[in-house]
Amino acid sequence: MRLDKKVAVVTGASKGIGKGIALRYAQEGARVVVTSRSTDLLAGVVEEIKASGGEALALPVDVRSAQSVQGVVDDTVKAYGRLDVMVNNAGISMVKASEDLSPEDWTRALETDLFGVFYGCQSAARQMMKQDGGAIINITSCYGIVAVPMRAAYCASKAGANHLTKVLAVEWAGKNIRVNAIAPGYIRTELVQDVIDRGFIPLEAIKKRTPQGRMGEVEDLLGLAVYMASDESSFMTGSVVSIDGGWTAYGYL
Ligand code: NDP
């Protein structure tokens, strides 16, 4: 029970990485608020958590709206009295040649993958400043560290989120608010499956390019997500940690 008595919000918790983090946080004793746009899927996640003895609440959010994100934080505090952990995980992919990227594509990716992360950090910090601090965890991407063709909007958003993590960490360190990021490599979820299915990246190419020779599973991220949320990481802030089977470090063919 490494998160006993903590209250956590996870955005994009209807499926994939966010759902995995929400379920694990509940197993570790946290009361978890699961958020995304799909209320039906969120209801299923809450049911799953409750069925295994945990406590959870579903709240709809569109992370592109600062007001919507602030509403989630306010409702969390109304329900549970505080907010200890904010996981800004909601995200979308955007694969397109840069010369064809429309202003709408660019805006949609930036609004979800970068603005949404900022709104989550800001709303959480406003509450954390009223209490004894807290932990913010941004789920960014190895694409925010290295450059990948056809991903201008996604890479720019994720690079922005990585740097934002560091800026807010140094700005809020004196308020006992820690801000860290996990930068995953390829993790088996709908988001990546979609990119594979559309033929943008063959699965075999992912395996070949990854020194460990496999794709990651959601489970691979959960230990660090718990550590960053728990008091065990109390001297860690402004860190962007890759979990990618060696993908980002690799510089050979
Ligand atoms: P999924 O597509 O499986 O899940 C994405 C989640 O984000 C869903 O819960 C979706 O819920 C939510 N979401 C999307 N847009 C919004 C929005 N505007 N407001 C609220 N929620 C939203 O993706 P993953 O689990 O794979 O990805 C999670 C995060 O991890 C993303 O930020 C992604 O960029 C990052 N990542 C993933 C990698 C991977 O290989 N899977 C690699 C590197 C980074 P709903 O549609 O119900 O709103």
Coordinates of C-alpha atoms and ligand atoms in Angstrom, one line a residue:
M1 CA 0.0 0.0 0.0
R2 CA 2.5 2.6 -1.2
L3 CA -0.1 5.2 -1.9
D4 CA -2.3 4.6 1.1
K5 CA -4.7 7.6 1.9
K6 CA -3.5 9.5 -1.2
V7 CA -6.0 11.0 -3.7
A8 CA -5.0 10.7 -7.3
V9 CA -6.5 12.0 -10.6
V10 CA -5.6 10.2 -13.8
T11 CA -6.5 11.8 -17.1
G12 CA -7.1 9.5 -20.1
A13 CA -7.9 6.7 -17.8
S14 CA -10.6 5.1 -20.0
K15 CA -8.1 2.8 -21.6
G16 CA -4.4 2.0 -22.3
I17 CA -1.7 3.5 -20.1
G18 CA -4.0 5.7 -18.0
K19 CA -6.3 2.8 -17.1
G20 CA -3.3 0.7 -16.1
I21 CA -2.0 3.5 -13.8
A22 CA -5.5 4.0 -12.3
L23 CA -5.9 0.3 -11.5
R24 CA -2.4 0.0 -10.0
Y25 CA -2.8 3.2 -7.9
A26 CA -6.1 1.8 -6.5
Q27 CA -4.3 -1.5 -5.7
E28 CA -1.7 0.6 -3.8
G29 CA -4.4 2.2 -1.7
A30 CA -5.1 5.4 -3.4
R31 CA -8.6 6.8 -4.0
V32 CA -8.6 7.4 -7.7
V33 CA -10.5 9.8 -9.9
V34 CA -10.6 8.5 -13.5
T35 CA -11.2 11.0 -16.2
S36 CA -11.6 11.2 -20.0
R37 CA -14.3 12.0 -22.5
S38 CA -15.9 8.4 -22.6
T39 CA -18.1 8.2 -19.6
D40 CA -19.2 4.6 -20.4
L41 CA -15.6 3.3 -20.5
L42 CA -14.8 5.2 -17.3
A43 CA -17.8 3.5 -15.5
G44 CA -16.2 0.2 -16.4
V45 CA -12.9 1.2 -14.9
V46 CA -14.6 2.3 -11.7
E47 CA -16.5 -1.0 -11.5
E48 CA -13.2 -2.9 -11.9
I49 CA -11.5 -0.9 -9.2
K50 CA -14.5 -1.3 -6.8
A51 CA -14.7 -5.0 -7.6
S52 CA -11.2 -5.5 -6.2
G53 CA -11.9 -3.5 -3.1
G54 CA -10.6 -0.1 -4.2
E55 CA -12.2 3.3 -4.2
A56 CA -12.7 5.3 -7.4
L57 CA -14.8 8.0 -9.0
A58 CA -15.4 8.8 -12.7
L59 CA -15.5 12.4 -13.9
P60 CA -15.8 13.5 -17.5
V61 CA -13.1 15.8 -18.9
D62 CA -11.9 17.3 -22.1
V63 CA -8.3 18.2 -21.4
R64 CA -8.3 20.8 -24.2
S65 CA -10.4 23.0 -21.9
A66 CA -8.8 24.6 -18.9
Q67 CA -12.2 25.1 -17.4
S68 CA -13.0 21.4 -17.8
V69 CA -9.8 20.3 -16.1
Q70 CA -10.2 22.8 -13.3
G71 CA -13.7 21.4 -12.8
V72 CA -12.3 17.9 -12.3
V73 CA -9.8 19.1 -9.7
D74 CA -12.6 21.1 -7.9
D75 CA -14.9 18.1 -7.9
T76 CA -12.1 15.8 -6.7
V77 CA -11.6 18.1 -3.7
K78 CA -15.3 18.2 -3.1
A79 CA -15.4 14.4 -3.0
Y80 CA -12.2 13.5 -1.2
G81 CA -11.0 16.7 0.4
R82 CA -7.6 17.0 -1.2
L83 CA -5.5 16.1 -4.3
D84 CA -2.1 14.4 -3.8
V85 CA -1.3 13.0 -7.2
M86 CA -2.1 14.3 -10.7
V87 CA -1.3 12.2 -13.7
N88 CA -1.5 14.1 -17.0
N89 CA -1.7 11.1 -19.4
A90 CA -4.5 11.9 -21.9
G91 CA -3.0 12.2 -25.4
I92 CA -3.6 11.6 -29.1
S93 CA -1.3 10.7 -31.9
M94 CA -0.9 12.8 -35.1
V95 CA 0.9 11.2 -38.0
K96 CA 1.0 13.3 -41.2
A97 CA 3.6 14.8 -43.6
S98 CA 4.3 18.3 -42.2
E99 CA 3.5 20.0 -45.5
D100 CA -0.1 18.5 -45.3
L101 CA -0.7 19.2 -41.6
S102 CA -3.8 21.5 -41.4
P103 CA -4.2 24.2 -38.8
E104 CA -6.9 22.0 -37.3
D105 CA -4.6 18.9 -37.1
W106 CA -1.8 21.1 -35.5
T107 CA -4.2 22.7 -33.0
R108 CA -5.9 19.4 -32.0
A109 CA -2.6 17.8 -31.2
L110 CA -1.1 20.8 -29.4
E111 CA -4.3 21.4 -27.5
T112 CA -4.5 17.8 -26.3
D113 CA -0.8 16.8 -25.9
L114 CA 0.6 20.1 -24.6
F115 CA -2.1 22.5 -23.5
G116 CA -3.9 19.7 -21.7
V117 CA -0.8 18.8 -19.7
F118 CA -0.3 22.4 -18.7
Y119 CA -3.9 22.8 -17.6
G120 CA -3.6 19.6 -15.6
C121 CA -0.4 20.8 -13.9
Q122 CA -1.8 24.3 -13.2
S123 CA -5.2 23.1 -11.8
A124 CA -3.5 20.5 -9.6
A125 CA -0.9 22.9 -8.3
R126 CA -3.5 25.5 -7.3
Q127 CA -5.0 22.9 -5.0
M128 CA -1.6 21.4 -3.9
M129 CA -0.5 24.9 -2.8
K130 CA -3.4 25.1 -0.4
Q131 CA -2.4 21.8 1.3
D132 CA 1.1 20.3 2.0
G133 CA 2.2 19.8 -1.6
G134 CA 1.8 16.9 -4.0
A135 CA 3.2 15.0 -7.0
I136 CA 2.5 15.7 -10.7
I137 CA 3.4 13.1 -13.3
N138 CA 3.2 13.9 -17.0
I139 CA 3.2 11.0 -19.4
T140 CA 5.1 12.4 -22.4
S141 CA 7.0 10.3 -25.0
C142 CA 10.4 9.3 -26.3
Y143 CA 9.2 11.2 -29.4
G144 CA 9.7 14.4 -27.2
I145 CA 13.4 13.5 -26.9
V146 CA 14.3 12.4 -30.5
A147 CA 13.0 13.6 -33.8
V148 CA 10.7 11.4 -35.9
P149 CA 9.4 12.3 -39.4
M150 CA 5.7 12.9 -40.0
R151 CA 5.2 13.7 -36.3
A152 CA 5.8 17.5 -36.1
A153 CA 2.8 18.3 -34.0
Y154 CA 3.2 15.2 -31.7
C155 CA 6.9 15.6 -31.3
A156 CA 6.6 19.4 -30.6
S157 CA 3.9 18.8 -28.0
K158 CA 5.8 16.0 -26.2
A159 CA 9.1 18.0 -26.3
G160 CA 7.1 20.9 -24.9
A161 CA 5.6 18.7 -22.2
N162 CA 9.1 17.4 -21.2
H163 CA 10.5 20.9 -20.8
L164 CA 7.3 22.2 -19.1
T165 CA 7.9 19.4 -16.6
K166 CA 11.3 20.8 -15.7
V167 CA 10.1 24.5 -15.6
L168 CA 7.2 23.8 -13.3
A169 CA 9.4 21.5 -11.1
V170 CA 11.8 24.3 -10.5
E171 CA 9.1 26.9 -10.1
W172 CA 7.1 24.9 -7.6
A173 CA 9.8 23.0 -5.7
G174 CA 9.6 25.5 -2.8
K175 CA 5.9 24.7 -2.4
N176 CA 6.6 20.9 -2.0
I177 CA 5.1 20.2 -5.4
R178 CA 7.1 17.7 -7.4
V179 CA 6.8 17.5 -11.2
N180 CA 8.2 14.5 -13.1
A181 CA 7.6 12.9 -16.4
I182 CA 7.7 9.4 -17.8
A183 CA 8.7 9.2 -21.5
P184 CA 7.5 5.8 -22.8
G185 CA 8.7 4.1 -25.9
Y186 CA 6.3 1.9 -27.9
I187 CA 3.8 0.5 -25.5
R188 CA 1.1 -2.0 -26.6
T189 CA -2.2 0.1 -26.5
E190 CA -4.9 1.1 -29.0
L191 CA -2.9 4.3 -29.8
V192 CA 0.1 2.3 -31.1
Q193 CA -2.0 -0.5 -32.5
D194 CA -3.7 2.1 -34.7
V195 CA -0.4 3.4 -36.0
I196 CA 0.7 -0.2 -36.7
D197 CA -2.6 -1.1 -38.4
R198 CA -2.5 2.0 -40.6
G199 CA 0.9 0.8 -41.8
F200 CA 2.9 3.8 -40.5
I201 CA 5.3 1.6 -38.5
P202 CA 5.5 -2.2 -39.0
L203 CA 5.7 -4.1 -35.7
E204 CA 8.8 -5.9 -36.9
A205 CA 10.5 -2.5 -37.4
I206 CA 9.7 -1.5 -33.8
K207 CA 11.2 -4.7 -32.5
K208 CA 14.3 -4.4 -34.6
R209 CA 14.9 -0.8 -33.6
T210 CA 14.4 -1.6 -29.9
P211 CA 17.6 -3.0 -28.2
Q212 CA 15.5 -5.2 -26.0
G213 CA 13.8 -6.6 -29.1
R214 CA 10.2 -6.2 -28.0
M215 CA 7.4 -3.7 -27.6
G216 CA 6.6 -2.5 -24.1
E217 CA 3.5 -3.4 -22.1
V218 CA 1.5 -1.0 -19.9
E219 CA 2.7 -3.1 -16.9
D220 CA 6.3 -1.9 -17.7
L221 CA 5.4 1.7 -16.7
L222 CA 3.5 1.0 -13.5
G223 CA 6.4 0.6 -11.1
L224 CA 7.8 4.0 -11.9
A225 CA 4.3 5.6 -12.0
V226 CA 3.8 4.4 -8.4
Y227 CA 7.3 5.5 -7.3
M228 CA 6.9 9.0 -8.7
A229 CA 3.5 9.3 -6.9
S230 CA 4.8 8.0 -3.6
D231 CA 6.8 9.6 -0.8
E232 CA 9.7 7.3 -1.8
S233 CA 10.6 9.7 -4.5
S234 CA 10.5 12.8 -2.3
F235 CA 13.9 14.1 -3.6
M236 CA 13.0 13.6 -7.2
T237 CA 11.6 16.5 -9.3
G238 CA 12.2 17.8 -12.8
S239 CA 13.1 14.4 -14.0
V240 CA 12.1 13.0 -17.4
V241 CA 12.6 9.2 -17.3
S242 CA 12.5 7.1 -20.5
I243 CA 11.0 3.6 -20.3
D244 CA 11.6 2.2 -23.8
G245 CA 13.7 -0.9 -23.9
G246 CA 16.7 1.2 -24.9
W247 CA 15.0 2.8 -27.9
T248 CA 16.0 6.4 -27.1
A249 CA 19.6 5.5 -26.2
Y250 CA 20.2 3.5 -29.3
G251 CA 22.3 5.1 -32.0
Y252 CA 23.1 2.2 -34.4
L253 CA 21.3 0.9 -37.5
Ligands
NDP1 P1 -4.9 5.4 -25.8 O1 -5.3 6.0 -27.1 O2 -5.0 4.0 -25.5 O3 -5.6 6.3 -24.6 C1 -5.6 7.7 -24.7 C2 -6.4 8.2 -23.6 O4 -6.5 9.6 -23.7 C3 -7.9 7.7 -23.6 O5 -8.3 7.4 -22.3 C4 -8.6 8.9 -24.2 O6 -9.9 8.9 -23.7 C5 -7.8 10.1 -23.6 N1 -8.0 11.3 -24.3 C6 -7.7 11.6 -25.6 N2 -8.0 12.9 -25.9 C7 -8.6 13.4 -24.7 C8 -9.2 14.6 -24.4 N3 -9.2 15.7 -25.3 N4 -9.7 14.8 -23.2 C9 -9.6 13.8 -22.2 N5 -9.1 12.6 -22.5 C10 -8.6 12.4 -23.7 O7 -3.4 5.9 -25.6 P2 -2.1 5.4 -24.7 O8 -2.7 4.8 -23.5 O9 -1.2 4.6 -25.6 O10 -1.4 6.8 -24.4 C11 -1.5 7.5 -23.2 C12 -0.4 8.5 -23.2 O11 0.8 7.9 -23.4 C13 -0.6 9.6 -24.3 O12 -0.2 10.8 -23.8 C14 0.5 9.1 -25.3 O13 0.9 10.1 -26.2 C15 1.5 8.6 -24.4 N6 2.5 7.6 -25.0 C16 2.0 6.4 -25.5 C17 2.9 5.5 -26.1 C18 2.5 4.2 -26.6 O14 3.3 3.5 -27.2 N7 1.3 3.7 -26.3 C19 4.3 5.9 -26.3 C20 4.6 7.2 -25.8 C21 3.8 8.0 -25.2 P3 -11.3 9.4 -24.4 O15 -11.1 9.1 -25.8 O16 -12.3 8.6 -23.7 O17 -11.4 10.8 -24.1

